[in-house]
Tab-separated table of C-alpha atoms in Angstrom:
chain	number	residue	atom	x	y	z
Y	11	MET	CA	-2.667	-13.402	10.306
Y	12	GLU	CA	0.648	-11.385	10.210
Y	13	ILE	CA	2.637	-14.369	9.350
Y	14	ILE	CA	-0.906	-14.612	6.354
Y	15	MET	CA	0.241	-11.877	5.348
Y	16	ALA	CA	3.835	-12.248	4.662
Y	17	ILE	CA	3.409	-14.874	2.457
Y	18	LEU	CA	0.571	-13.547	0.311
Y	19	ALA	CA	3.207	-10.786	0.544
Y	20	GLY	CA	5.933	-13.769	-0.691
Y	21	ILE	CA	3.531	-15.132	-3.313
Y	22	LEU	CA	2.598	-11.749	-4.958
Y	23	PHE	CA	7.351	-10.991	-5.029
Y	24	THR	CA	7.592	-14.183	-6.237
Y	25	THR	CA	4.769	-14.260	-8.753
Y	26	GLY	CA	5.423	-10.193	-10.080
Y	27	VAL	CA	9.498	-11.883	-9.936
Y	28	TYR	CA	7.931	-14.380	-12.528
Y	29	ASN	CA	6.177	-12.507	-15.057
Y	30	LEU	CA	8.680	-9.675	-15.418
Y	31	LEU	CA	10.900	-12.366	-16.737
Y	32	GLN	CA	8.920	-14.057	-19.780
Y	33	LYS	CA	9.381	-11.913	-22.940
Y	34	GLN	CA	5.831	-10.638	-24.044
Y	35	LEU	CA	5.264	-6.967	-22.718
Y	36	LEU	CA	2.183	-6.716	-21.269
Y	37	ARG	CA	3.021	-9.675	-18.691
Y	38	ILE	CA	6.364	-8.037	-18.038
Y	39	ILE	CA	4.034	-4.755	-16.464
Y	40	ILE	CA	1.274	-7.261	-15.397
Y	41	GLY	CA	4.998	-7.974	-13.119
Y	42	THR	CA	5.145	-4.875	-11.825
Y	43	ALA	CA	1.745	-3.590	-10.431
Y	44	LEU	CA	2.391	-7.597	-8.514
Y	45	ILE	CA	5.465	-6.773	-7.209
Y	46	SER	CA	4.337	-3.408	-6.543
Y	47	HIS	CA	0.962	-4.830	-4.944
Y	48	GLY	CA	3.178	-7.334	-3.116
Y	49	ALA	CA	5.257	-3.837	-1.428
Y	50	HIS	CA	1.825	-2.636	0.115
Y	51	LEU	CA	1.291	-6.393	2.548
Y	52	PHE	CA	4.873	-5.998	2.856
Y	53	ILE	CA	4.683	-2.740	4.345
Y	54	LEU	CA	1.710	-2.670	5.943
Y	55	THR	CA	3.138	-6.189	7.949
Y	56	MET	CA	5.664	-4.609	9.146
Y	57	GLY	CA	3.490	-1.893	10.398
Y	58	LYS	CA	2.199	-4.728	12.875
Y	59	LEU	CA	-1.341	-4.931	12.043
Y	60	LYS	CA	-2.274	-3.768	15.713
Y	61	ARG	CA	-6.646	-2.659	17.121
Y	62	GLY	CA	-7.132	-0.323	18.636
Y	63	ALA	CA	-8.958	3.940	17.788
Y	64	PRO	CA	-7.902	6.242	15.089
Y	65	PRO	CA	-5.848	8.673	15.822
Y	66	ILE	CA	-7.288	11.799	17.318
Y	67	LEU	CA	-6.918	12.728	20.723
Y	68	ASP	CA	-8.715	11.976	23.374
Y	69	LYS	CA	-8.459	11.353	27.138
Y	70	THR	CA	-10.275	8.105	26.958
Y	71	ILE	CA	-9.223	5.970	24.737
Y	72	THR	CA	-4.815	4.639	25.363
Y	73	ASP	CA	-4.043	2.451	22.394
Y	74	TYR	CA	-4.421	3.933	19.546
Y	75	THR	CA	-3.857	2.525	15.796
Y	76	ASP	CA	-0.243	4.818	13.724
Y	77	PRO	CA	-1.446	6.040	10.766
Y	78	LEU	CA	2.145	5.670	9.273
Y	79	PRO	CA	1.329	3.044	7.472
Y	80	GLN	CA	-1.405	4.158	5.789
Y	81	ALA	CA	-0.306	6.717	4.408
Y	82	LEU	CA	2.854	4.626	3.145
Y	83	ILE	CA	0.473	2.525	1.621
Y	84	LEU	CA	-1.151	5.189	-0.116
Y	85	THR	CA	1.470	7.204	-1.290
Y	86	SER	CA	2.966	4.062	-3.101
Y	87	ILE	CA	-0.328	2.492	-4.404
Y	88	VAL	CA	-0.663	6.350	-5.831
Y	89	ILE	CA	2.826	5.395	-7.655
Y	90	SER	CA	2.688	2.897	-8.806
Y	91	PHE	CA	-0.800	3.084	-10.100
Y	92	GLY	CA	1.107	6.329	-11.979
Y	93	VAL	CA	4.087	3.621	-12.949
Y	94	THR	CA	2.398	1.425	-14.303
Y	95	SER	CA	-0.171	3.417	-16.534
Y	96	LEU	CA	2.157	4.706	-17.608
Y	97	LEU	CA	3.938	1.581	-18.170
Y	98	LEU	CA	1.007	0.591	-20.665
Y	99	VAL	CA	0.802	3.645	-22.442
Y	100	LEU	CA	4.637	3.062	-23.887
Y	101	ALA	CA	3.739	-0.674	-24.460
Y	102	TYR	CA	1.024	0.511	-26.261
Y	103	ARG	CA	2.978	2.738	-28.595
Y	104	ALA	CA	5.954	0.360	-28.762
Y	105	SER	CA	3.937	-2.472	-30.105
Y	106	LYS	CA	2.006	-0.007	-32.675
Y	107	GLU	CA	5.621	1.124	-33.753
Y	108	ASN	CA	6.966	-2.051	-34.212
Y	109	GLY	CA	3.527	-4.576	-35.048
Y	110	THR	CA	4.709	-6.856	-31.388
Y	111	ASP	CA	5.148	-7.510	-28.287
Y	112	ASN	CA	7.333	-10.058	-27.885
Y	113	MET	CA	11.117	-8.360	-26.411
Y	114	GLU	CA	13.687	-10.347	-27.948
Y	115	THR	CA	12.120	-8.730	-31.502
Y	116	LEU	CA	11.919	-5.773	-29.806
Y	117	ARG	CA	15.277	-5.965	-28.824
Y	118	GLY	CA	16.914	-7.003	-32.220
Y	119	ASN	CA	16.958	-10.658	-31.682
Y	120	GLN	CA	15.228	-12.332	-34.117
Y	121	ASN	CA	14.169	-15.928	-32.869
Y	122	ASP	CA	14.887	-17.794	-35.853
């Protein structure tokens, strides 16, 4: 199962980098979101996917799951949601002000 998760995280990273290299602003934002989702899966995979009881102390339970990867992923999800929201607002404002979402035009490099 961990190999499948690692492959899926790699696919998310590669599609995210591909979208980051595009010229449209919305595709760049989608690329950052895909990279953050790949990082979430990577953190989950590195925390080892093991089954066990919830981390509540009890004398009868000997095998617990580690809550740290889940807490890190939850924090990362909140941060990536905030970053994505900020990028969407900035992209909307830039496209309304300049009339385009093409990065080459926004940088001042006119395509002839």
